[in-house]
Structures are given as C-alpha cells and as structure tokens.
Amino acid sequence: MCQYHQRFGKIFKMNLGTFQSVQIGDPTLLESIFRKESNYPRRLDIKPWKMYRDYRNEAYGLLTLEGQEWQSMRKTMQRNLMDPKEVSKLDLKMNEVMQDFIIHINNLCHKKGSVDDIYFELNKWSYETICFIFYNRRCGLLQEAYGEDDLKFIKSVKEIMKYLGPLMVTPVNLHRKCNTAQWQKHTQAWDDIFMTVKRFINERLENISNSEKGDILSKISEQSQLSKKELSAIFTELQIGGIETTANALMWAIFNLSQNSNVQEKLYEEIQNTLLPGEHPTAQSLKKMPYLKSCLKESLRLTPTVPFTSRTMEEDTSVGGFLLPQGTVVMINFHAITWNEDFYTDAKKFKPERWLQDKHTLNPFASTPFGIGRRMCVGRRLAELQLQLALCWLVQNFKIYAMDKKAIKAIISTVMLPDRSMPVTFIKR
Ligand code: HEM
C-alpha cells in the first residue's frame, strides 16, 4: 500500500474484489474521519467471521457486532479492560507468567544456542498470560506440559488470519455453498477455537464460588446478565485479539532491539537505574521508565502489528475535499503514514528518542497502532502493560543479539509478518 500511496497520493479509490474501497494514508484525513465519528462507528463487515457465527448459531463479539448491541457490550468490557487502575492490578499475574517465560527462553537458548521460532514461543507466552488474566487458568505452555487443545488454539488463530484476506475479497457465500477447501479449513479452525473457549468458560464458572475472583470472566459474569452463548462470543474474540497481536508486537520489538544494540544498552541502563538487582518491574515502577515506553511506541510505529483498520461511512461525509457517499469503506493504512518522511524524519530508522525529544511536534494521528476513537482497541491498556513488563524482564535478563544482518521484509497481512524466522538469540546477562 505504501507504494500505491507514493504513486496515487494520500487518498485514492481501489477495487478489492468484492467491494470498492477508499484508501487513506494521511494523518489529517484520519483526524477528519475521527472528528465526524458517530456513537457507533463501524468497520468493514468481517463477512467470513459473521457467516461462520450464523452457520453455527453462535453470537457475535466486539469485533463483529454493530450499533447499539456493540455499544452495550463495549461498555461492559471497557470498565474492566480500559480502566488504568483495574488494569494495573494485573501486573502480578503478568509477572508470574513472565518469570516462567524467562526460564523457558533461557532453557531453549542453553540447549540449542538460539530460539528456532521466537514467534511461536511468544504465542505461548501471550496465550498463557491471557488465559491466566481471563480465566485464572495456567495452561503449562511454558513448562512444555500442555494439552493439545492449547496448541491447536494458537494454530487455529493463525489459520483464520491466513484465510481472512482471501475470503474477504472473494464472495464468501459462494465458498460456503461450494464448500471450498478454504471455507472448510476456516470453519474447522473456528470450531476448534470456540470449543476451547467454551470449555474454559464452563470450567471457570463451575468453580467460581469457591476460588479467588480476580479474573476478567468472573468480573464480567458478576456485573452483567450475559448468557453463556454471549460470553463465549465475547471471550473468543478477545482471546483472538489478545494472543496474536501481543506476541507479534513483542517479536518486532525484540527484533528492533537486536538490530540496535545502542538502544538496547540505553534501555538496560534505565532499567538498572530504576530497579534493584533482581527486582521485578511493576505497573508502578514502569512509570519511571520513559525510555522503555518510547522503545515500544517506536517499535509499533516502525513495525505496526496491525497495519490497517477501516471505517464504513454511516452518512455522506466530506473527507479531504472529497465527498464519500454513505456506505463507503475507508481503509486506513497506518504503515503508509508511519513510514512517510513527511511525518517522521528518518522514518525507516528505529529511534525511540523521537518520542521524548520531538513529542510536541509529532502529529498524534500519525501513529495510532491501536486505532482511533470509540472503536479503538479495547485491549490497548492490557497490551501496553503486558508489553512494557515483558520488554523490561527480557532486557533486564538477557542481551538480545541478531544472528545475522540480512534484511527482513515486512509482509502486510491481517497482522504484519516477517518474511522469515526472526534471527535472534538471548544471552544471559
Ligand atoms: C499490541 C497489541 C495490539 C494491537 C496493536 C491491537 C490493535 C488493534 C486495532 C488497530 C484495532 C482496531 C481499532 C479501530 O478500528 O480503531 C483493534 C481492535 C480490537 N482489539 Fe486490539 N490490539 C492489540 C491487542 C489486543 C488485546 C490484548 C486484546 C484483548 C484483550 C484486543 C482486542 C481487540 C478487540 C476486541 C478489538 C475490537 C474492538 C471494538 O471494535 O470495539 N487487542 N486492536
């Protein structure tokens, strides 16, 4: 999309198979859309996911709901997921998993000298953390003592991401009618995902009365009248949202640090100046680590995990001097903005300092990795805390090295993917 924006400018029309879209790659246009948003902003319909839910008689979650139903569900989740005070209480649980992750990575590097597939190991970490926070459940993924369903869940999330693009740009109703291989694989992956989430919810709700209730599921089921069907839909979509993205963002942050040893050492210095030797970071102590936060912001700018989002115009709307008729799908290409020299000097370089030195001159709409407005990522605060703690633990414990300096190409898919395994290793400090 970056090349298209270079060729056609900051706004252009594009046919995407089953629908026409307007592509934007400019912070001023993004701001204009944000200023005009309604109470129920809409993204592009995720038809393949909705079709699966209708086919299997499942409910919709936050990613797929619209209108007042979306707003009411969002309010319930927002209270628990976006309140900074509530989220900061989760640092203990996140740290418990992180402690295991450090041992796990140390063991892998000790045995083999490096980690074969860091993305997959990070998926285990994000899954373990999310399940602990959502259901008070430890799965044993970092002790290699896990059930097949847990691994299947991680693989199924990758499957649905893989088939999402192709099923969006071709008529999904035909896929379903002809029972194509893509529809079958997509359906099987969703079946596995829903089955696991339902099992977790049932097991947790059965034990709810006689155990500690710090988990999100206990809170939501106490605060609301949601049925089990609705809970399954919400937690399925939250769990998907939480696993792939956080692992992906940490993978890119590790990669960016491995390529920039000077940044890594500066970050280590900040950690050492803030924490005592062996002391674990907390939500509180992270407040004293501005450089760490800048490293993550910069990593999400340079390598945005979710490279785009969308909005469907609810009425005729004027954007940048163009009249977009009601129903127009606008694709917002984050990476086309964050890689543009007009908004960032040395845009292709990893420079966390820019967030400290230039913060008053940077356009706030030029890097929005969690989206914008009322429909912004509901897991944002959770993800930020989890990523900040993880980065702190990793740099406190290891030097992260690049195994080679060959370029890695970013592939723009549902999430931003590297074109090969990340060549990184961890050496104990
Ligand atoms: C680095 C991590 C993450 C990134 C970069 C990310 C990014 C995004 C983006 C760009 C959107 C679309 C927002 C918009 O259209 O304006 C989104 C939506 C969403 N994300 Fe995340 N996300 C992350 C982590 C998480 C986590 C941890 C969860 C769950 C706990 C989550 C759950 C969701 C859900 C449910 C939505 C839909 C919200 C709605 O429509 O109301 N995400 N995310």
Short mmCIF file of C-alpha atoms and ligand atoms in Angstrom, two decimals:
data_model
loop_
_atom_site.label_atom_id
_atom_site.label_comp_id
_atom_site.label_asym_id
_atom_site.label_seq_id
_atom_site.Cartn_x
_atom_site.Cartn_y
_atom_site.Cartn_z
CA MET A 1 0.00 0.00 0.00
CA CYS A 2 2.93 2.33 0.67
CA GLN A 3 3.96 2.14 -2.98
CA TYR A 4 0.37 2.77 -4.08
CA HIS A 5 0.22 5.83 -1.81
CA GLN A 6 3.51 7.08 -3.23
CA ARG A 7 2.06 6.67 -6.73
CA PHE A 8 -1.54 7.84 -6.26
CA GLY A 9 -1.28 10.17 -3.26
CA LYS A 10 -2.82 10.30 0.20
CA ILE A 11 -6.31 9.23 -0.89
CA PHE A 12 -7.40 7.00 -3.77
CA LYS A 13 -10.11 4.52 -4.76
CA MET A 14 -9.36 0.83 -5.05
CA ASN A 15 -11.39 -2.21 -6.04
CA LEU A 16 -10.83 -5.05 -3.56
CA GLY A 17 -12.66 -7.87 -5.32
CA THR A 18 -16.00 -7.94 -3.56
CA PHE A 19 -16.08 -4.25 -2.64
CA GLN A 20 -14.84 -0.79 -3.58
CA SER A 21 -12.65 0.96 -1.05
CA VAL A 22 -11.12 4.36 -0.46
CA GLN A 23 -7.54 4.06 0.80
CA ILE A 24 -6.11 6.78 3.02
CA GLY A 25 -2.53 7.31 4.18
CA ASP A 26 -2.51 10.71 5.83
CA PRO A 27 -2.97 11.81 9.47
CA THR A 28 -5.08 14.86 8.59
CA LEU A 29 -7.60 12.70 6.74
CA LEU A 30 -7.62 10.24 9.64
CA GLU A 31 -8.30 13.08 12.06
CA SER A 32 -11.13 14.33 9.86
CA ILE A 33 -12.80 10.88 9.97
CA PHE A 34 -12.30 10.72 13.74
CA ARG A 35 -13.88 14.19 14.28
CA LYS A 36 -17.00 13.08 12.40
CA GLU A 37 -17.45 9.68 14.02
CA SER A 38 -20.90 8.71 15.35
CA ASN A 39 -21.76 6.92 18.61
CA TYR A 40 -21.44 3.57 16.87
CA PRO A 41 -18.51 3.71 14.46
CA ARG A 42 -18.44 0.81 12.00
CA ARG A 43 -15.55 -1.06 10.48
CA LEU A 44 -15.68 -3.06 7.27
CA ASP A 45 -18.02 -6.05 7.77
CA ILE A 46 -15.94 -9.16 8.52
CA LYS A 47 -18.30 -11.32 6.45
CA PRO A 48 -16.44 -14.66 6.73
CA TRP A 49 -16.45 -14.45 10.54
CA LYS A 50 -20.09 -13.40 10.66
CA MET A 51 -21.04 -16.18 8.27
CA TYR A 52 -19.37 -18.76 10.50
CA ARG A 53 -21.30 -17.49 13.53
CA ASP A 54 -24.63 -17.57 11.64
CA TYR A 55 -23.80 -21.05 10.26
CA ARG A 56 -23.06 -22.46 13.73
CA ASN A 57 -25.66 -20.35 15.55
CA GLU A 58 -23.03 -18.57 17.65
CA ALA A 59 -23.30 -14.97 18.95
CA TYR A 60 -21.15 -12.02 17.85
CA GLY A 61 -18.40 -10.36 19.92
CA LEU A 62 -16.84 -6.90 19.85
CA LEU A 63 -15.04 -7.43 16.55
CA THR A 64 -18.22 -8.39 14.71
CA LEU A 65 -21.08 -6.54 16.49
CA GLU A 66 -22.51 -3.24 15.27
CA GLY A 67 -24.78 -0.43 16.52
CA GLN A 68 -26.36 -0.37 19.97
CA GLU A 69 -25.57 -4.04 20.65
CA TRP A 70 -21.90 -3.27 20.10
CA GLN A 71 -22.07 -0.18 22.32
CA SER A 72 -23.67 -2.02 25.22
CA MET A 73 -21.15 -4.88 25.06
CA ARG A 74 -18.30 -2.41 24.70
CA LYS A 75 -19.37 -0.54 27.85
CA THR A 76 -19.34 -3.76 29.88
CA MET A 77 -15.87 -4.74 28.65
CA GLN A 78 -14.42 -1.24 28.79
CA ARG A 79 -14.98 -0.96 32.54
CA ASN A 80 -12.72 -3.93 33.14
CA LEU A 81 -10.23 -3.66 30.32
CA MET A 82 -9.64 0.06 29.80
CA ASP A 83 -9.65 1.46 33.35
CA PRO A 84 -5.95 2.10 34.12
CA LYS A 85 -6.43 1.32 37.83
CA GLU A 86 -8.08 -2.03 37.12
CA VAL A 87 -5.50 -2.97 34.51
CA SER A 88 -2.52 -2.04 36.69
CA LYS A 89 -3.68 -4.68 39.22
CA LEU A 90 -2.91 -7.35 36.63
CA ASP A 91 0.86 -6.84 36.82
CA LEU A 92 1.30 -9.63 39.38
CA LYS A 93 -0.31 -12.20 37.10
CA MET A 94 1.63 -10.94 34.09
CA ASN A 95 4.87 -11.16 36.07
CA GLU A 96 4.16 -14.72 37.20
CA VAL A 97 3.96 -15.81 33.56
CA MET A 98 6.94 -13.68 32.59
CA GLN A 99 9.10 -15.34 35.24
CA ASP A 100 8.35 -18.71 33.61
CA PHE A 101 8.98 -17.26 30.16
CA ILE A 102 12.49 -16.11 31.13
CA ILE A 103 13.34 -19.63 32.38
CA HIS A 104 11.81 -21.12 29.22
CA ILE A 105 13.84 -18.89 26.87
CA ASN A 106 16.99 -19.48 28.90
CA ASN A 107 16.49 -23.25 28.62
CA LEU A 108 15.87 -23.09 24.87
CA CYS A 109 18.98 -20.96 24.25
CA HIS A 110 21.07 -23.15 26.56
CA LYS A 111 20.05 -26.32 24.70
CA LYS A 112 20.23 -25.04 21.12
CA GLY A 113 22.13 -21.74 21.21
CA SER A 114 19.11 -19.87 19.84
CA VAL A 115 15.32 -19.98 19.62
CA ASP A 116 14.11 -21.73 16.44
CA ASP A 117 10.80 -19.93 16.18
CA ILE A 118 10.55 -16.94 18.51
CA TYR A 119 7.07 -16.05 17.20
CA PHE A 120 5.69 -19.40 18.31
CA GLU A 121 7.34 -19.12 21.75
CA LEU A 122 5.83 -15.65 22.13
CA ASN A 123 2.44 -17.03 21.14
CA LYS A 124 2.77 -19.46 24.06
CA TRP A 125 3.61 -16.55 26.37
CA SER A 126 0.69 -14.40 25.20
CA TYR A 127 -1.74 -17.34 25.39
CA GLU A 128 -0.57 -18.27 28.87
CA THR A 129 -0.92 -14.65 30.05
CA ILE A 130 -4.36 -14.08 28.52
CA CYS A 131 -5.77 -17.35 29.92
CA PHE A 132 -4.45 -16.50 33.39
CA ILE A 133 -5.97 -13.00 33.24
CA PHE A 134 -9.28 -14.03 31.66
CA TYR A 135 -9.98 -17.34 33.43
CA ASN A 136 -7.46 -17.61 36.27
CA ARG A 137 -6.10 -20.56 34.38
CA ARG A 138 -2.48 -21.65 33.94
CA CYS A 139 -2.07 -23.90 30.91
CA GLY A 140 1.56 -25.06 31.32
CA LEU A 141 2.63 -23.93 27.85
CA LEU A 142 5.95 -22.63 29.14
CA GLN A 143 6.72 -25.84 31.01
CA GLU A 144 6.02 -27.91 27.86
CA ALA A 145 3.26 -29.65 29.86
CA TYR A 146 0.22 -28.55 27.92
CA GLY A 147 -2.84 -30.09 26.35
CA GLU A 148 -3.23 -30.46 22.59
CA ASP A 149 -6.18 -28.00 22.61
CA ASP A 150 -3.94 -25.13 23.70
CA LEU A 151 -1.53 -25.62 20.80
CA LYS A 152 -4.45 -26.18 18.46
CA PHE A 153 -5.92 -22.83 19.54
CA ILE A 154 -2.72 -20.97 18.66
CA LYS A 155 -2.51 -22.71 15.28
CA SER A 156 -6.21 -22.13 14.59
CA VAL A 157 -5.83 -18.37 15.18
CA LYS A 158 -3.09 -18.36 12.53
CA GLU A 159 -5.39 -20.31 10.19
CA ILE A 160 -8.30 -17.87 10.48
CA MET A 161 -5.90 -14.95 9.93
CA LYS A 162 -4.49 -16.72 6.85
CA TYR A 163 -7.92 -17.29 5.28
CA LEU A 164 -9.41 -13.94 6.24
CA GLY A 165 -7.89 -11.98 3.31
CA PRO A 166 -8.84 -14.49 0.56
CA LEU A 167 -12.37 -14.96 1.97
CA MET A 168 -12.89 -11.19 2.21
CA VAL A 169 -12.03 -10.40 -1.41
CA THR A 170 -14.00 -13.29 -2.94
CA PRO A 171 -17.73 -13.99 -2.32
CA VAL A 172 -17.79 -15.95 0.95
CA ASN A 173 -21.36 -17.15 0.36
CA LEU A 174 -20.08 -18.99 -2.74
CA HIS A 175 -17.27 -20.52 -0.70
CA ARG A 176 -19.83 -21.78 1.74
CA LYS A 177 -22.24 -23.00 -0.95
CA CYS A 178 -19.48 -24.87 -2.82
CA ASN A 179 -17.87 -25.96 0.45
CA THR A 180 -14.43 -24.94 -0.84
CA ALA A 181 -11.25 -26.11 0.87
CA GLN A 182 -10.76 -22.58 2.21
CA TRP A 183 -14.24 -22.48 3.76
CA GLN A 184 -13.72 -25.95 5.30
CA LYS A 185 -10.38 -25.03 6.87
CA HIS A 186 -11.73 -21.69 8.11
CA THR A 187 -14.74 -23.47 9.66
CA GLN A 188 -12.61 -26.17 11.29
CA ALA A 189 -10.32 -23.52 12.83
CA TRP A 190 -13.31 -21.60 14.25
CA ASP A 191 -14.84 -24.84 15.59
CA ASP A 192 -11.60 -25.57 17.48
CA ILE A 193 -11.38 -22.01 18.82
CA PHE A 194 -14.99 -21.89 20.06
CA MET A 195 -14.69 -25.37 21.59
CA THR A 196 -11.65 -24.36 23.68
CA VAL A 197 -13.15 -21.07 24.86
CA LYS A 198 -16.44 -22.76 25.83
CA ARG A 199 -14.52 -25.38 27.83
CA PHE A 200 -12.52 -22.68 29.66
CA ILE A 201 -15.69 -20.69 30.43
CA ASN A 202 -17.60 -23.73 31.67
CA GLU A 203 -14.73 -24.91 33.87
CA ARG A 204 -14.22 -21.45 35.35
CA LEU A 205 -17.91 -20.77 36.01
CA GLU A 206 -18.31 -24.17 37.70
CA ASN A 207 -15.57 -23.27 40.21
CA ILE A 208 -16.41 -19.62 40.59
CA SER A 209 -17.95 -19.74 44.07
CA ASN A 210 -15.04 -21.34 45.88
CA SER A 211 -11.99 -19.61 44.46
CA GLU A 212 -10.31 -16.22 44.18
CA LYS A 213 -12.10 -13.93 41.69
CA GLY A 214 -9.52 -11.59 40.19
CA ASP A 215 -10.13 -12.83 36.64
CA ILE A 216 -11.98 -10.90 33.94
CA LEU A 217 -14.55 -13.66 33.30
CA SER A 218 -15.64 -13.72 36.96
CA LYS A 219 -15.98 -9.94 37.00
CA ILE A 220 -17.98 -9.77 33.76
CA SER A 221 -20.30 -12.61 34.72
CA GLU A 222 -20.97 -10.95 38.08
CA GLN A 223 -21.54 -7.46 36.63
CA SER A 224 -23.74 -8.45 33.68
CA GLN A 225 -26.61 -10.70 32.71
CA LEU A 226 -24.79 -12.16 29.72
CA SER A 227 -25.70 -15.69 28.66
CA LYS A 228 -23.05 -18.38 28.18
CA LYS A 229 -23.51 -18.03 24.42
CA GLU A 230 -22.74 -14.29 24.61
CA LEU A 231 -19.80 -14.85 26.95
CA SER A 232 -18.32 -17.41 24.53
CA ALA A 233 -18.61 -14.97 21.65
CA ILE A 234 -17.02 -12.09 23.58
CA PHE A 235 -14.20 -14.11 25.08
CA THR A 236 -13.47 -15.87 21.80
CA GLU A 237 -12.94 -12.56 20.03
CA LEU A 238 -10.99 -11.08 22.95
CA GLN A 239 -8.75 -14.11 23.16
CA ILE A 240 -8.01 -13.98 19.43
CA GLY A 241 -7.39 -10.23 19.66
CA GLY A 242 -5.06 -10.74 22.60
CA ILE A 243 -2.92 -13.65 21.50
CA GLU A 244 -1.69 -12.92 18.02
CA THR A 245 -1.23 -9.17 18.35
CA THR A 246 0.71 -9.02 21.61
CA ALA A 247 3.06 -11.82 20.53
CA ASN A 248 3.59 -10.13 17.19
CA ALA A 249 4.29 -6.71 18.77
CA LEU A 250 6.83 -8.18 21.20
CA MET A 251 8.50 -10.12 18.39
CA TRP A 252 9.04 -6.92 16.39
CA ALA A 253 10.27 -5.06 19.49
CA ILE A 254 12.81 -7.85 20.13
CA PHE A 255 13.88 -7.69 16.50
CA ASN A 256 14.25 -3.90 16.55
CA LEU A 257 16.35 -4.07 19.73
CA SER A 258 18.50 -6.87 18.29
CA GLN A 259 19.34 -4.57 15.36
CA ASN A 260 20.08 -1.55 17.57
CA SER A 261 22.44 -2.52 20.37
CA ASN A 262 22.98 1.12 21.40
CA VAL A 263 19.25 1.48 22.11
CA GLN A 264 19.26 -1.80 24.00
CA GLU A 265 22.12 -0.68 26.25
CA LYS A 266 20.45 2.67 26.94
CA LEU A 267 17.29 0.80 27.88
CA TYR A 268 19.26 -1.56 30.14
CA GLU A 269 20.78 1.47 31.85
CA GLU A 270 17.32 2.93 32.52
CA ILE A 271 16.16 -0.38 33.98
CA GLN A 272 19.23 -0.65 36.20
CA ASN A 273 18.73 2.91 37.42
CA THR A 274 15.10 2.19 38.31
CA LEU A 275 15.09 -1.35 39.72
CA LEU A 276 17.32 -3.02 42.28
CA PRO A 277 19.25 -6.07 41.02
CA GLY A 278 16.75 -8.92 40.61
CA GLU A 279 13.74 -6.68 41.39
CA HIS A 280 10.66 -7.34 39.23
CA PRO A 281 9.08 -4.44 37.36
CA THR A 282 5.53 -3.43 38.33
CA ALA A 283 2.86 -1.15 36.85
CA GLN A 284 4.09 1.43 39.35
CA SER A 285 7.82 1.21 38.58
CA LEU A 286 7.17 1.34 34.81
CA LYS A 287 6.05 4.94 35.32
CA LYS A 288 9.71 5.78 35.95
CA MET A 289 10.87 4.24 32.66
CA PRO A 290 10.05 6.70 29.84
CA TYR A 291 12.71 5.29 27.52
CA LEU A 292 11.19 1.81 27.75
CA LYS A 293 7.79 3.21 26.77
CA SER A 294 9.40 5.11 23.88
CA CYS A 295 11.05 1.89 22.65
CA LEU A 296 7.64 0.23 22.42
CA LYS A 297 5.97 3.23 20.83
CA GLU A 298 8.74 3.40 18.26
CA SER A 299 8.54 -0.33 17.56
CA LEU A 300 4.76 -0.07 17.00
CA ARG A 301 5.38 2.91 14.69
CA LEU A 302 8.12 1.30 12.61
CA THR A 303 6.58 -2.18 12.58
CA PRO A 304 2.86 -1.71 13.29
CA THR A 305 1.44 -5.09 14.29
CA VAL A 306 -1.98 -4.23 12.86
CA PRO A 307 -1.05 -2.32 9.69
CA PHE A 308 -4.53 -1.03 8.90
CA THR A 309 -8.07 -0.62 10.11
CA SER A 310 -11.23 0.55 8.38
CA ARG A 311 -14.37 2.64 8.79
CA THR A 312 -17.65 2.41 6.92
CA MET A 313 -19.17 5.84 6.34
CA GLU A 314 -22.60 5.98 8.00
CA GLU A 315 -23.66 9.03 6.01
CA ASP A 316 -22.32 11.09 3.11
CA THR A 317 -19.09 12.51 4.53
CA SER A 318 -16.62 15.06 3.23
CA VAL A 319 -13.02 13.95 3.77
CA GLY A 320 -10.08 15.98 2.45
CA GLY A 321 -12.32 17.77 -0.08
CA PHE A 322 -13.84 14.51 -1.43
CA LEU A 323 -17.44 13.51 -0.82
CA LEU A 324 -17.56 9.89 0.37
CA PRO A 325 -21.11 8.52 -0.05
CA GLN A 326 -22.81 6.64 2.78
CA GLY A 327 -21.59 3.03 2.88
CA THR A 328 -18.10 3.84 1.54
CA VAL A 329 -15.44 1.61 3.10
CA VAL A 330 -12.35 3.62 4.05
CA MET A 331 -9.17 1.65 4.63
CA ILE A 332 -6.73 3.47 6.94
CA ASN A 333 -3.17 2.38 6.18
CA PHE A 334 -1.18 3.01 9.36
CA HIS A 335 2.14 1.90 7.88
CA ALA A 336 1.76 4.24 4.90
CA ILE A 337 1.60 7.12 7.41
CA THR A 338 4.28 5.92 9.83
CA TRP A 339 6.82 5.18 7.07
CA ASN A 340 6.34 8.60 5.46
CA GLU A 341 9.22 11.10 5.78
CA ASP A 342 6.68 13.96 5.78
CA PHE A 343 5.65 12.92 9.29
CA TYR A 344 8.85 11.36 10.68
CA THR A 345 12.45 12.22 9.90
CA ASP A 346 14.45 9.03 9.27
CA ALA A 347 11.09 7.27 9.13
CA LYS A 348 12.62 3.85 8.38
CA LYS A 349 15.01 4.06 11.36
CA PHE A 350 14.36 2.82 14.90
CA LYS A 351 14.79 5.96 17.01
CA PRO A 352 12.92 5.81 20.36
CA GLU A 353 14.39 9.22 21.29
CA ARG A 354 11.96 10.90 18.89
CA TRP A 355 9.11 10.21 21.37
CA LEU A 356 10.97 12.09 24.11
CA GLN A 357 12.65 14.89 22.16
CA ASP A 358 10.11 15.68 19.42
CA LYS A 359 6.91 14.74 21.23
CA HIS A 360 5.37 18.23 20.95
CA THR A 361 5.92 18.41 17.20
CA LEU A 362 4.69 14.92 16.25
CA ASN A 363 1.14 14.69 14.89
CA PRO A 364 -0.88 12.47 17.30
CA PHE A 365 -2.74 10.97 14.32
CA ALA A 366 0.49 9.93 12.60
CA SER A 367 0.95 6.84 14.78
CA THR A 368 -2.21 5.17 16.07
CA PRO A 369 -1.28 1.48 16.36
CA PHE A 370 -4.39 0.72 18.44
CA GLY A 371 -6.78 2.61 16.17
CA ILE A 372 -8.87 5.66 16.99
CA GLY A 373 -12.00 6.89 18.72
CA ARG A 374 -14.80 4.90 20.31
CA ARG A 375 -13.91 1.77 18.40
CA MET A 376 -10.22 1.83 19.32
CA CYS A 377 -8.67 -1.45 20.56
CA VAL A 378 -10.38 -2.45 23.80
CA GLY A 379 -7.29 -4.44 24.85
CA ARG A 380 -4.94 -1.49 24.47
CA ARG A 381 -4.14 -0.92 28.14
CA LEU A 382 -3.77 -4.61 28.80
CA ALA A 383 -1.44 -4.99 25.82
CA GLU A 384 0.65 -1.95 26.75
CA LEU A 385 1.21 -3.14 30.32
CA GLN A 386 1.95 -6.67 29.19
CA LEU A 387 4.44 -5.48 26.55
CA GLN A 388 6.17 -3.00 28.83
CA LEU A 389 6.64 -5.57 31.57
CA ALA A 390 7.84 -8.19 29.09
CA LEU A 391 10.38 -5.90 27.47
CA CYS A 392 11.69 -4.89 30.88
CA TRP A 393 12.09 -8.51 32.01
CA LEU A 394 13.81 -9.53 28.76
CA VAL A 395 16.34 -6.68 28.67
CA GLN A 396 16.97 -6.98 32.43
CA ASN A 397 17.83 -10.67 32.00
CA PHE A 398 19.32 -11.02 28.50
CA LYS A 399 21.35 -9.35 25.83
CA ILE A 400 19.38 -9.78 22.63
CA TYR A 401 21.55 -10.47 19.58
CA ALA A 402 20.84 -10.52 15.86
CA MET A 403 22.13 -13.82 14.43
CA ASP A 404 22.55 -12.21 11.01
CA LYS A 405 22.15 -8.78 9.48
CA LYS A 406 20.26 -9.85 6.35
CA ALA A 407 17.19 -7.71 5.76
CA ILE A 408 13.80 -8.86 6.96
CA LYS A 409 10.86 -7.84 4.80
CA ALA A 410 7.58 -6.98 6.48
CA ILE A 411 4.61 -8.65 4.80
CA ILE A 412 1.38 -6.69 5.17
CA SER A 413 -1.30 -9.22 6.07
CA THR A 414 -4.02 -9.10 8.77
CA VAL A 415 -1.06 -8.58 11.07
CA MET A 416 2.42 -7.51 9.95
CA LEU A 417 4.52 -10.64 9.40
CA PRO A 418 8.25 -11.12 8.83
CA ASP A 419 9.19 -12.93 5.60
CA ARG A 420 11.37 -15.41 7.53
CA SER A 421 12.01 -16.55 11.11
CA MET A 422 13.49 -13.81 13.27
CA PRO A 423 17.24 -14.44 13.59
CA VAL A 424 17.59 -13.59 17.29
CA THR A 425 19.23 -15.16 20.31
CA PHE A 426 19.28 -14.34 24.01
CA ILE A 427 22.46 -14.38 26.11
CA LYS A 428 22.03 -14.26 29.90
CA ARG A 429 23.41 -11.04 31.40
C1 HEM B 1 -0.05 -4.84 20.50
C2 HEM B 1 -1.25 -5.32 20.71
C3 HEM B 1 -2.48 -4.89 19.97
C4 HEM B 1 -2.63 -4.10 18.85
C5 HEM B 1 -1.53 -3.41 18.04
C6 HEM B 1 -4.03 -4.00 18.59
C7 HEM B 1 -4.58 -3.25 17.55
C8 HEM B 1 -5.94 -3.12 17.33
C9 HEM B 1 -6.53 -2.28 16.32
C10 HEM B 1 -5.76 -1.42 15.33
C11 HEM B 1 -7.87 -2.41 16.40
C12 HEM B 1 -8.91 -1.68 15.52
C13 HEM B 1 -9.25 -0.36 16.17
C14 HEM B 1 -10.00 0.60 15.30
O1 HEM B 1 -10.66 0.16 14.35
O2 HEM B 1 -9.93 1.82 15.55
C15 HEM B 1 -8.15 -3.32 17.48
C16 HEM B 1 -9.42 -3.70 17.88
C17 HEM B 1 -9.67 -4.65 18.86
N1 HEM B 1 -8.73 -5.27 19.65
FE1 HEM B 1 -6.75 -4.94 19.65
N2 HEM B 1 -4.71 -4.74 19.51
C18 HEM B 1 -3.81 -5.29 20.39
C19 HEM B 1 -4.08 -6.06 21.50
C20 HEM B 1 -5.32 -6.50 21.87
C21 HEM B 1 -5.62 -7.27 23.06
C22 HEM B 1 -4.61 -7.68 24.13
C23 HEM B 1 -6.96 -7.55 23.03
C24 HEM B 1 -7.81 -8.32 24.00
C25 HEM B 1 -7.58 -8.41 25.27
C26 HEM B 1 -7.50 -6.91 21.84
C27 HEM B 1 -8.83 -6.97 21.46
C28 HEM B 1 -9.39 -6.16 20.48
C29 HEM B 1 -10.81 -6.11 20.20
C30 HEM B 1 -11.90 -6.94 20.87
C31 HEM B 1 -11.00 -5.14 19.21
C32 HEM B 1 -12.33 -4.67 18.62
C33 HEM B 1 -12.83 -3.51 19.49
C34 HEM B 1 -14.17 -2.94 19.07
O3 HEM B 1 -14.49 -2.98 17.89
O4 HEM B 1 -14.88 -2.45 19.96
N3 HEM B 1 -6.48 -6.28 21.17
N4 HEM B 1 -6.97 -3.74 18.03
#
